[in-house]
Amino acid sequence: MSNHFEKYGWVSFLSYIADSRIFDISGMNSIDAAKHTKLYPILVWASEKKEKEELIASYYERLNKK
Amino acid sequence: MKIIHDGRTYVYPMSLTEITLGQAIELEDKIRTKQEDYKTQIDQEEDKEQKQLIQLQWQLENAVDSFSFYTGISSQEVKSNFDVLQIVQAYNAAQNIQAEESKQLNDEKEFEFNNELWCIESYELTPKSKMTFNEFLTAKEMVRQMQELGQGNTNSLLYLCCVYLRKHDEPFTEELIDEDGERMELMRSLPMNIALSVGFFLTSITNLYLKDLLSLREVQETQG
């Protein structure tokens, strides 16, 4: 994963945001829509999503251990 | 600094205000291979005296290359026909002045350049922040690619100035980073005191971003 991120850098993050389609704008493709969106809401959304995914992963890990 | 030789006057820049970003990039590109060779020699040399000799030789080459670049006189002619001690003294004096000027750079956001007022937009990351994802992404990706290609930091600074140093209320567009575009050409003529101020400001803002946001923390860990 880290090798992938090293190679593709921030473009990888752009595709992650675009894939979510959360920031889609009518008349634009998802990539352009993500680019035109303000930075602040994107970073806050991505931070919250990451934290949520970590919490869920941690929950299932504890379930599997039981 | 003016140097008179054989009836001709040559000007050697001392201050950051006298050197353009384009000149700094050209000089860096010109001497990059030599710098890397000297660094390797010093790292590999175990004998302390030999190491010092190599460092002195490196300093001399730097002084000659710098003088040659800014005056237009070939390195060969500089070494043959000029008082090399005078060249080294001028080079060291310039380096000291520029180092002092760099220390005095503060987080200034407005600059007068090319008879216009330029500013680094306020990039505090708040809900009111105007910066788009494209602007942030473009700058980060360009710097990453420059580093991957082995381009110097000064080259990266050119692109960062194109993205972040704009006329008041001018929006970001991708034309600003067009390599053959007017903006890139104009930024090459930016005096180094302004270019370094932009770099200084962006460094402090970037550190702020990386500290506060979880989504960027992974990037920081990955990129070291």
PDB file of C-alpha atoms in Angstrom:
ATOM      1  CA  MET A   1       0.000   0.000   0.000  1.00  0.00           C
ATOM      2  CA  SER A   2       2.716   2.445   0.946  1.00  0.00           C
ATOM      3  CA  ASN A   3       4.568   1.654  -2.305  1.00  0.00           C
ATOM      4  CA  HIS A   4       1.399   2.402  -4.222  1.00  0.00           C
ATOM      5  CA  PHE A   5       0.949   5.680  -2.403  1.00  0.00           C
ATOM      6  CA  GLU A   6       4.592   6.600  -2.924  1.00  0.00           C
ATOM      7  CA  LYS A   7       4.196   6.045  -6.661  1.00  0.00           C
ATOM      8  CA  TYR A   8       0.863   7.746  -7.142  1.00  0.00           C
ATOM      9  CA  GLY A   9       0.942  10.202  -4.246  1.00  0.00           C
ATOM     10  CA  TRP A  10      -1.883  12.655  -3.991  1.00  0.00           C
ATOM     11  CA  VAL A  11      -3.449  11.485  -7.249  1.00  0.00           C
ATOM     12  CA  SER A  12      -4.363   8.296  -5.371  1.00  0.00           C
ATOM     13  CA  PHE A  13      -6.161  10.392  -2.753  1.00  0.00           C
ATOM     14  CA  LEU A  14      -8.014  12.261  -5.520  1.00  0.00           C
ATOM     15  CA  SER A  15      -9.301   8.998  -6.995  1.00  0.00           C
ATOM     16  CA  TYR A  16     -10.393   7.861  -3.510  1.00  0.00           C
ATOM     17  CA  ILE A  17     -12.415  11.067  -3.061  1.00  0.00           C
ATOM     18  CA  ALA A  18     -13.839  10.868  -6.601  1.00  0.00           C
ATOM     19  CA  ASP A  19     -14.848   7.205  -6.122  1.00  0.00           C
ATOM     20  CA  SER A  20     -16.889   8.141  -3.071  1.00  0.00           C
ATOM     21  CA  ARG A  21     -19.054  10.416  -5.288  1.00  0.00           C
ATOM     22  CA  ILE A  22     -19.892  12.424  -2.152  1.00  0.00           C
ATOM     23  CA  PHE A  23     -18.745  15.668  -3.798  1.00  0.00           C
ATOM     24  CA  ASP A  24     -20.263  15.127  -7.255  1.00  0.00           C
ATOM     25  CA  ILE A  25     -21.436  18.258  -9.067  1.00  0.00           C
ATOM     26  CA  SER A  26     -24.079  18.070 -11.784  1.00  0.00           C
ATOM     27  CA  GLY A  27     -22.528  18.392 -15.244  1.00  0.00           C
ATOM     28  CA  MET A  28     -19.045  17.373 -14.124  1.00  0.00           C
ATOM     29  CA  ASN A  29     -17.314  14.026 -13.906  1.00  0.00           C
ATOM     30  CA  SER A  30     -16.414  12.887 -10.371  1.00  0.00           C
ATOM     31  CA  ILE A  31     -12.709  13.755 -10.715  1.00  0.00           C
ATOM     32  CA  ASP A  32     -13.358  17.340 -11.845  1.00  0.00           C
ATOM     33  CA  ALA A  33     -16.068  17.752  -9.208  1.00  0.00           C
ATOM     34  CA  ALA A  34     -13.639  16.659  -6.466  1.00  0.00           C
ATOM     35  CA  LYS A  35     -10.996  19.080  -7.786  1.00  0.00           C
ATOM     36  CA  HIS A  36     -13.436  22.007  -7.737  1.00  0.00           C
ATOM     37  CA  THR A  37     -14.643  21.301  -4.200  1.00  0.00           C
ATOM     38  CA  LYS A  38     -13.180  23.321  -1.347  1.00  0.00           C
ATOM     39  CA  LEU A  39     -10.325  21.578   0.434  1.00  0.00           C
ATOM     40  CA  TYR A  40     -11.667  21.880   3.976  1.00  0.00           C
ATOM     41  CA  PRO A  41     -14.810  19.717   3.612  1.00  0.00           C
ATOM     42  CA  ILE A  42     -12.884  17.060   1.679  1.00  0.00           C
ATOM     43  CA  LEU A  43     -10.205  16.700   4.329  1.00  0.00           C
ATOM     44  CA  VAL A  44     -12.709  16.700   7.190  1.00  0.00           C
ATOM     45  CA  TRP A  45     -14.818  14.044   5.426  1.00  0.00           C
ATOM     46  CA  ALA A  46     -11.751  11.897   4.683  1.00  0.00           C
ATOM     47  CA  SER A  47     -10.540  12.222   8.304  1.00  0.00           C
ATOM     48  CA  GLU A  48     -13.942  11.206   9.692  1.00  0.00           C
ATOM     49  CA  LYS A  49     -14.212   8.293   7.252  1.00  0.00           C
ATOM     50  CA  LYS A  50     -10.759   7.002   8.152  1.00  0.00           C
ATOM     51  CA  GLU A  51     -11.541   7.172  11.863  1.00  0.00           C
ATOM     52  CA  LYS A  52     -14.878   5.372  11.328  1.00  0.00           C
ATOM     53  CA  GLU A  53     -13.197   2.607   9.278  1.00  0.00           C
ATOM     54  CA  GLU A  54     -10.586   2.129  11.998  1.00  0.00           C
ATOM     55  CA  LEU A  55     -13.307   1.868  14.677  1.00  0.00           C
ATOM     56  CA  ILE A  56     -15.247  -0.725  12.644  1.00  0.00           C
ATOM     57  CA  ALA A  57     -12.088  -2.747  11.920  1.00  0.00           C
ATOM     58  CA  SER A  58     -11.202  -2.668  15.608  1.00  0.00           C
ATOM     59  CA  TYR A  59     -14.721  -3.831  16.554  1.00  0.00           C
ATOM     60  CA  TYR A  60     -14.598  -6.846  14.198  1.00  0.00           C
ATOM     61  CA  GLU A  61     -11.097  -7.689  15.351  1.00  0.00           C
ATOM     62  CA  ARG A  62     -12.353  -7.888  18.943  1.00  0.00           C
ATOM     63  CA  LEU A  63     -15.344 -10.026  17.805  1.00  0.00           C
ATOM     64  CA  ASN A  64     -13.006 -12.478  16.026  1.00  0.00           C
ATOM     65  CA  LYS A  65     -10.876 -12.836  19.112  1.00  0.00           C
ATOM     66  CA  LYS A  66     -13.846 -13.986  21.239  1.00  0.00           C
TER      67      LYS A  66
ATOM     68  CA  MET B   1      29.301  44.026  -5.962  1.00  0.00           C
ATOM     69  CA  LYS B   2      31.279  45.432  -8.859  1.00  0.00           C
ATOM     70  CA  ILE B   3      34.505  43.743  -9.909  1.00  0.00           C
ATOM     71  CA  ILE B   4      36.806  45.474 -12.381  1.00  0.00           C
ATOM     72  CA  HIS B   5      39.042  43.340 -14.523  1.00  0.00           C
ATOM     73  CA  ASP B   6      40.961  44.253 -17.664  1.00  0.00           C
ATOM     74  CA  GLY B   7      39.089  47.532 -17.983  1.00  0.00           C
ATOM     75  CA  ARG B   8      35.669  45.889 -17.814  1.00  0.00           C
ATOM     76  CA  THR B   9      33.196  46.012 -14.931  1.00  0.00           C
ATOM     77  CA  TYR B  10      31.391  42.871 -13.823  1.00  0.00           C
ATOM     78  CA  VAL B  11      28.470  42.772 -11.390  1.00  0.00           C
ATOM     79  CA  TYR B  12      28.214  39.964  -8.869  1.00  0.00           C
ATOM     80  CA  PRO B  13      24.934  39.828  -6.878  1.00  0.00           C
ATOM     81  CA  MET B  14      25.224  39.916  -3.092  1.00  0.00           C
ATOM     82  CA  SER B  15      21.630  40.209  -1.896  1.00  0.00           C
ATOM     83  CA  LEU B  16      18.646  37.882  -2.378  1.00  0.00           C
ATOM     84  CA  THR B  17      16.862  40.859  -3.975  1.00  0.00           C
ATOM     85  CA  GLU B  18      19.425  40.846  -6.797  1.00  0.00           C
ATOM     86  CA  ILE B  19      18.968  37.167  -7.700  1.00  0.00           C
ATOM     87  CA  THR B  20      15.901  35.868  -9.520  1.00  0.00           C
ATOM     88  CA  LEU B  21      14.234  32.513  -8.961  1.00  0.00           C
ATOM     89  CA  GLY B  22      15.043  31.583 -12.568  1.00  0.00           C
ATOM     90  CA  GLN B  23      18.743  32.301 -12.020  1.00  0.00           C
ATOM     91  CA  ALA B  24      18.791  30.246  -8.819  1.00  0.00           C
ATOM     92  CA  ILE B  25      17.229  27.293 -10.663  1.00  0.00           C
ATOM     93  CA  GLU B  26      19.654  27.536 -13.585  1.00  0.00           C
ATOM     94  CA  LEU B  27      22.677  27.657 -11.305  1.00  0.00           C
ATOM     95  CA  GLU B  28      21.390  24.745  -9.230  1.00  0.00           C
ATOM     96  CA  ASP B  29      20.847  22.653 -12.376  1.00  0.00           C
ATOM     97  CA  LYS B  30      24.283  23.556 -13.701  1.00  0.00           C
ATOM     98  CA  ILE B  31      26.229  22.482 -10.626  1.00  0.00           C
ATOM     99  CA  ARG B  32      24.029  19.602  -9.386  1.00  0.00           C
ATOM    100  CA  THR B  33      26.177  16.761 -10.712  1.00  0.00           C
ATOM    101  CA  LYS B  34      29.374  18.336  -9.399  1.00  0.00           C
ATOM    102  CA  GLN B  35      27.762  18.871  -5.955  1.00  0.00           C
ATOM    103  CA  GLU B  36      26.686  15.227  -5.771  1.00  0.00           C
ATOM    104  CA  ASP B  37      30.168  14.053  -6.794  1.00  0.00           C
ATOM    105  CA  TYR B  38      31.833  16.137  -4.102  1.00  0.00           C
ATOM    106  CA  LYS B  39      29.363  14.958  -1.461  1.00  0.00           C
ATOM    107  CA  THR B  40      30.084  11.346  -2.403  1.00  0.00           C
ATOM    108  CA  GLN B  41      33.851  11.923  -2.267  1.00  0.00           C
ATOM    109  CA  ILE B  42      33.589  13.504   1.185  1.00  0.00           C
ATOM    110  CA  ASP B  43      31.337  10.719   2.494  1.00  0.00           C
ATOM    111  CA  GLN B  44      33.692   8.034   1.203  1.00  0.00           C
ATOM    112  CA  GLU B  45      36.913   9.689   2.387  1.00  0.00           C
ATOM    113  CA  GLU B  46      38.019   8.465   5.781  1.00  0.00           C
ATOM    114  CA  ASP B  47      41.201  10.512   6.163  1.00  0.00           C
ATOM    115  CA  LYS B  48      40.353  13.764   7.983  1.00  0.00           C
ATOM    116  CA  GLU B  49      42.959  15.899   6.194  1.00  0.00           C
ATOM    117  CA  GLN B  50      41.978  14.618   2.773  1.00  0.00           C
ATOM    118  CA  LYS B  51      38.344  15.338   3.655  1.00  0.00           C
ATOM    119  CA  GLN B  52      39.226  18.957   4.505  1.00  0.00           C
ATOM    120  CA  LEU B  53      41.148  19.312   1.231  1.00  0.00           C
ATOM    121  CA  ILE B  54      38.160  18.065  -0.747  1.00  0.00           C
ATOM    122  CA  GLN B  55      35.868  20.495   1.124  1.00  0.00           C
ATOM    123  CA  LEU B  56      38.209  23.393   0.284  1.00  0.00           C
ATOM    124  CA  GLN B  57      38.302  22.344  -3.342  1.00  0.00           C
ATOM    125  CA  TRP B  58      34.497  22.140  -3.336  1.00  0.00           C
ATOM    126  CA  GLN B  59      34.207  25.626  -1.881  1.00  0.00           C
ATOM    127  CA  LEU B  60      36.579  26.975  -4.517  1.00  0.00           C
ATOM    128  CA  GLU B  61      34.598  25.326  -7.332  1.00  0.00           C
ATOM    129  CA  ASN B  62      31.345  26.737  -5.904  1.00  0.00           C
ATOM    130  CA  ALA B  63      32.804  30.237  -5.846  1.00  0.00           C
ATOM    131  CA  VAL B  64      34.155  29.977  -9.404  1.00  0.00           C
ATOM    132  CA  ASP B  65      30.925  28.447 -10.774  1.00  0.00           C
ATOM    133  CA  SER B  66      28.789  31.092  -9.073  1.00  0.00           C
ATOM    134  CA  PHE B  67      30.975  33.961 -10.318  1.00  0.00           C
ATOM    135  CA  SER B  68      31.108  32.498 -13.821  1.00  0.00           C
ATOM    136  CA  PHE B  69      27.325  32.062 -13.915  1.00  0.00           C
ATOM    137  CA  TYR B  70      26.371  35.584 -12.830  1.00  0.00           C
ATOM    138  CA  THR B  71      29.034  37.440 -14.825  1.00  0.00           C
ATOM    139  CA  GLY B  72      28.896  35.325 -17.983  1.00  0.00           C
ATOM    140  CA  ILE B  73      32.645  34.666 -17.970  1.00  0.00           C
ATOM    141  CA  SER B  74      33.631  31.030 -18.518  1.00  0.00           C
ATOM    142  CA  SER B  75      34.886  29.053 -15.485  1.00  0.00           C
ATOM    143  CA  GLN B  76      38.123  28.380 -17.338  1.00  0.00           C
ATOM    144  CA  GLU B  77      38.783  32.075 -17.878  1.00  0.00           C
ATOM    145  CA  VAL B  78      37.884  32.858 -14.252  1.00  0.00           C
ATOM    146  CA  LYS B  79      40.406  30.289 -12.985  1.00  0.00           C
ATOM    147  CA  SER B  80      43.137  31.479 -15.413  1.00  0.00           C
ATOM    148  CA  ASN B  81      42.782  35.254 -15.391  1.00  0.00           C
ATOM    149  CA  PHE B  82      41.172  36.290 -12.095  1.00  0.00           C
ATOM    150  CA  ASP B  83      42.444  36.552  -8.556  1.00  0.00           C
ATOM    151  CA  VAL B  84      40.732  33.435  -7.226  1.00  0.00           C
ATOM    152  CA  LEU B  85      41.116  34.605  -3.622  1.00  0.00           C
ATOM    153  CA  GLN B  86      39.080  37.712  -4.487  1.00  0.00           C
ATOM    154  CA  ILE B  87      36.416  35.487  -6.080  1.00  0.00           C
ATOM    155  CA  VAL B  88      36.203  33.265  -2.976  1.00  0.00           C
ATOM    156  CA  GLN B  89      35.973  36.327  -0.701  1.00  0.00           C
ATOM    157  CA  ALA B  90      33.146  37.777  -2.801  1.00  0.00           C
ATOM    158  CA  TYR B  91      31.347  34.416  -2.811  1.00  0.00           C
ATOM    159  CA  ASN B  92      31.647  33.979   0.981  1.00  0.00           C
ATOM    160  CA  ALA B  93      30.494  37.568   1.592  1.00  0.00           C
ATOM    161  CA  ALA B  94      27.442  36.989  -0.649  1.00  0.00           C
ATOM    162  CA  GLN B  95      26.610  33.716   1.109  1.00  0.00           C
ATOM    163  CA  ASN B  96      26.770  35.420   4.525  1.00  0.00           C
ATOM    164  CA  ILE B  97      24.569  38.324   3.428  1.00  0.00           C
ATOM    165  CA  GLN B  98      22.020  35.954   1.891  1.00  0.00           C
ATOM    166  CA  ALA B  99      22.010  33.735   5.000  1.00  0.00           C
ATOM    167  CA  GLU B 100      21.304  36.780   7.200  1.00  0.00           C
ATOM    168  CA  GLU B 101      18.529  37.919   4.862  1.00  0.00           C
ATOM    169  CA  SER B 102      16.988  34.415   4.959  1.00  0.00           C
ATOM    170  CA  LYS B 103      16.900  34.514   8.771  1.00  0.00           C
ATOM    171  CA  GLN B 104      14.999  37.790   8.653  1.00  0.00           C
ATOM    172  CA  LEU B 105      12.234  36.418   6.427  1.00  0.00           C
ATOM    173  CA  ASN B 106       8.953  36.509   8.281  1.00  0.00           C
ATOM    174  CA  ASP B 107       5.439  35.351   7.496  1.00  0.00           C
ATOM    175  CA  GLU B 108       4.783  38.270   5.179  1.00  0.00           C
ATOM    176  CA  LYS B 109       1.821  37.647   2.873  1.00  0.00           C
ATOM    177  CA  GLU B 110       1.858  40.664   0.544  1.00  0.00           C
ATOM    178  CA  PHE B 111       4.565  41.689  -1.884  1.00  0.00           C
ATOM    179  CA  GLU B 112       5.101  44.319  -4.512  1.00  0.00           C
ATOM    180  CA  PHE B 113       6.388  42.757  -7.713  1.00  0.00           C
ATOM    181  CA  ASN B 114       6.257  43.788 -11.358  1.00  0.00           C
ATOM    182  CA  ASN B 115       4.425  47.005 -10.359  1.00  0.00           C
ATOM    183  CA  GLU B 116       1.545  45.043  -8.855  1.00  0.00           C
ATOM    184  CA  LEU B 117       0.473  43.805  -5.455  1.00  0.00           C
ATOM    185  CA  TRP B 118       0.774  40.042  -5.004  1.00  0.00           C
ATOM    186  CA  CYS B 119      -0.311  37.992  -2.061  1.00  0.00           C
ATOM    187  CA  ILE B 120      -0.352  34.517  -0.657  1.00  0.00           C
ATOM    188  CA  GLU B 121      -4.008  33.946   0.061  1.00  0.00           C
ATOM    189  CA  SER B 122      -4.850  33.160   3.650  1.00  0.00           C
ATOM    190  CA  TYR B 123      -4.670  29.392   3.792  1.00  0.00           C
ATOM    191  CA  GLU B 124      -5.921  28.805   7.286  1.00  0.00           C
ATOM    192  CA  LEU B 125      -7.910  25.608   7.056  1.00  0.00           C
ATOM    193  CA  THR B 126     -11.368  26.647   8.244  1.00  0.00           C
ATOM    194  CA  PRO B 127     -14.886  26.206   6.832  1.00  0.00           C
ATOM    195  CA  LYS B 128     -14.466  29.679   5.252  1.00  0.00           C
ATOM    196  CA  SER B 129     -11.206  28.738   3.501  1.00  0.00           C
ATOM    197  CA  LYS B 130     -11.408  29.363  -0.266  1.00  0.00           C
ATOM    198  CA  MET B 131      -8.701  26.901  -1.281  1.00  0.00           C
ATOM    199  CA  THR B 132      -9.958  24.143  -3.568  1.00  0.00           C
ATOM    200  CA  PHE B 133      -8.823  20.544  -3.499  1.00  0.00           C
ATOM    201  CA  ASN B 134      -7.317  21.042  -6.965  1.00  0.00           C
ATOM    202  CA  GLU B 135      -5.062  23.846  -5.770  1.00  0.00           C
ATOM    203  CA  PHE B 136      -3.761  21.836  -2.826  1.00  0.00           C
ATOM    204  CA  LEU B 137      -3.461  18.639  -4.847  1.00  0.00           C
ATOM    205  CA  THR B 138      -1.638  20.274  -7.755  1.00  0.00           C
ATOM    206  CA  ALA B 139       1.017  21.805  -5.515  1.00  0.00           C
ATOM    207  CA  LYS B 140       1.612  18.612  -3.514  1.00  0.00           C
ATOM    208  CA  GLU B 141       1.738  16.410  -6.616  1.00  0.00           C
ATOM    209  CA  MET B 142       4.137  18.750  -8.427  1.00  0.00           C
ATOM    210  CA  VAL B 143       6.535  18.836  -5.501  1.00  0.00           C
ATOM    211  CA  ARG B 144       6.388  15.042  -5.220  1.00  0.00           C
ATOM    212  CA  GLN B 145       7.145  14.604  -8.923  1.00  0.00           C
ATOM    213  CA  MET B 146       9.981  17.120  -8.801  1.00  0.00           C
ATOM    214  CA  GLN B 147      11.569  15.215  -5.940  1.00  0.00           C
ATOM    215  CA  GLU B 148      11.097  11.907  -7.743  1.00  0.00           C
ATOM    216  CA  LEU B 149      12.788  13.304 -10.851  1.00  0.00           C
ATOM    217  CA  GLY B 150      15.705  14.496  -8.730  1.00  0.00           C
ATOM    218  CA  GLN B 151      14.923  18.127  -9.425  1.00  0.00           C
ATOM    219  CA  GLY B 152      16.173  20.581  -6.839  1.00  0.00           C
ATOM    220  CA  ASN B 153      14.052  22.266  -4.199  1.00  0.00           C
ATOM    221  CA  THR B 154      14.407  25.569  -6.056  1.00  0.00           C
ATOM    222  CA  ASN B 155      12.592  24.064  -9.039  1.00  0.00           C
ATOM    223  CA  SER B 156       9.755  22.990  -6.725  1.00  0.00           C
ATOM    224  CA  LEU B 157       9.662  26.522  -5.330  1.00  0.00           C
ATOM    225  CA  LEU B 158       8.962  27.875  -8.839  1.00  0.00           C
ATOM    226  CA  TYR B 159       5.823  25.739  -9.130  1.00  0.00           C
ATOM    227  CA  LEU B 160       4.708  26.573  -5.593  1.00  0.00           C
ATOM    228  CA  CYS B 161       5.026  30.299  -6.360  1.00  0.00           C
ATOM    229  CA  CYS B 162       2.923  29.804  -9.509  1.00  0.00           C
ATOM    230  CA  VAL B 163       0.183  28.122  -7.474  1.00  0.00           C
ATOM    231  CA  TYR B 164       0.167  30.143  -4.270  1.00  0.00           C
ATOM    232  CA  LEU B 165       1.503  33.629  -5.101  1.00  0.00           C
ATOM    233  CA  ARG B 166      -1.262  35.390  -6.974  1.00  0.00           C
ATOM    234  CA  LYS B 167      -2.683  38.831  -7.559  1.00  0.00           C
ATOM    235  CA  HIS B 168      -5.334  39.841  -5.036  1.00  0.00           C
ATOM    236  CA  ASP B 169      -8.524  37.672  -5.433  1.00  0.00           C
ATOM    237  CA  GLU B 170      -7.097  35.922  -8.501  1.00  0.00           C
ATOM    238  CA  PRO B 171      -8.511  32.366  -8.557  1.00  0.00           C
ATOM    239  CA  PHE B 172      -6.352  29.306  -9.106  1.00  0.00           C
ATOM    240  CA  THR B 173      -6.435  27.835 -12.610  1.00  0.00           C
ATOM    241  CA  GLU B 174      -4.287  25.110 -14.096  1.00  0.00           C
ATOM    242  CA  GLU B 175      -2.991  27.585 -16.692  1.00  0.00           C
ATOM    243  CA  LEU B 176      -0.909  29.111 -13.899  1.00  0.00           C
ATOM    244  CA  ILE B 177       1.364  26.050 -13.888  1.00  0.00           C
ATOM    245  CA  ASP B 178       1.660  25.733 -17.652  1.00  0.00           C
ATOM    246  CA  GLU B 179       5.409  25.312 -18.269  1.00  0.00           C
ATOM    247  CA  ASP B 180       5.281  27.465 -21.393  1.00  0.00           C
ATOM    248  CA  GLY B 181       2.820  29.916 -19.869  1.00  0.00           C
ATOM    249  CA  GLU B 182       3.199  33.611 -19.022  1.00  0.00           C
ATOM    250  CA  ARG B 183       2.894  33.053 -15.272  1.00  0.00           C
ATOM    251  CA  MET B 184       5.715  30.537 -15.119  1.00  0.00           C
ATOM    252  CA  GLU B 185       7.918  32.923 -17.112  1.00  0.00           C
ATOM    253  CA  LEU B 186       7.032  35.800 -14.802  1.00  0.00           C
ATOM    254  CA  MET B 187       7.744  33.747 -11.684  1.00  0.00           C
ATOM    255  CA  ARG B 188      11.237  33.005 -13.014  1.00  0.00           C
ATOM    256  CA  SER B 189      11.933  36.742 -12.691  1.00  0.00           C
ATOM    257  CA  LEU B 190      10.728  36.783  -9.056  1.00  0.00           C
ATOM    258  CA  PRO B 191      13.459  38.042  -6.692  1.00  0.00           C
ATOM    259  CA  MET B 192      14.672  35.313  -4.331  1.00  0.00           C
ATOM    260  CA  ASN B 193      13.712  37.252  -1.188  1.00  0.00           C
ATOM    261  CA  ILE B 194      10.040  37.008  -2.244  1.00  0.00           C
ATOM    262  CA  ALA B 195      10.353  33.402  -3.484  1.00  0.00           C
ATOM    263  CA  LEU B 196      11.910  32.281  -0.198  1.00  0.00           C
ATOM    264  CA  SER B 197       9.218  34.179   1.765  1.00  0.00           C
ATOM    265  CA  VAL B 198       6.589  32.164  -0.117  1.00  0.00           C
ATOM    266  CA  GLY B 199       8.454  28.941   0.698  1.00  0.00           C
ATOM    267  CA  PHE B 200       8.797  29.902   4.350  1.00  0.00           C
ATOM    268  CA  PHE B 201       5.109  30.740   4.656  1.00  0.00           C
ATOM    269  CA  LEU B 202       4.001  27.527   2.955  1.00  0.00           C
ATOM    270  CA  THR B 203       6.259  25.369   5.138  1.00  0.00           C
ATOM    271  CA  SER B 204       4.682  26.705   8.318  1.00  0.00           C
ATOM    272  CA  ILE B 205       1.136  26.299   6.931  1.00  0.00           C
ATOM    273  CA  THR B 206       1.814  22.750   5.658  1.00  0.00           C
ATOM    274  CA  ASN B 207       3.105  21.693   9.079  1.00  0.00           C
ATOM    275  CA  LEU B 208      -0.113  23.031  10.574  1.00  0.00           C
ATOM    276  CA  TYR B 209      -2.226  20.927   8.174  1.00  0.00           C
ATOM    277  CA  LEU B 210      -0.284  17.756   8.815  1.00  0.00           C
ATOM    278  CA  LYS B 211      -0.597  18.166  12.574  1.00  0.00           C
ATOM    279  CA  ASP B 212      -4.353  18.664  12.631  1.00  0.00           C
ATOM    280  CA  LEU B 213      -5.872  16.277  10.154  1.00  0.00           C
ATOM    281  CA  LEU B 214      -6.032  12.494  10.509  1.00  0.00           C
ATOM    282  CA  SER B 215      -6.455  11.998   6.750  1.00  0.00           C
ATOM    283  CA  LEU B 216      -3.133  13.733   6.145  1.00  0.00           C
ATOM    284  CA  ARG B 217      -1.300  12.048   8.974  1.00  0.00           C
ATOM    285  CA  GLU B 218      -1.009   8.825   6.967  1.00  0.00           C
ATOM    286  CA  VAL B 219       0.504  10.843   4.107  1.00  0.00           C
ATOM    287  CA  GLN B 220       3.039  12.315   6.488  1.00  0.00           C
ATOM    288  CA  GLU B 221       3.959   8.847   7.783  1.00  0.00           C
ATOM    289  CA  THR B 222       4.219   7.429   4.246  1.00  0.00           C
ATOM    290  CA  GLN B 223       6.281  10.268   2.855  1.00  0.00           C
ATOM    291  CA  GLY B 224       8.429  10.495   5.976  1.00  0.00           C
TER     292      GLY B 224
END
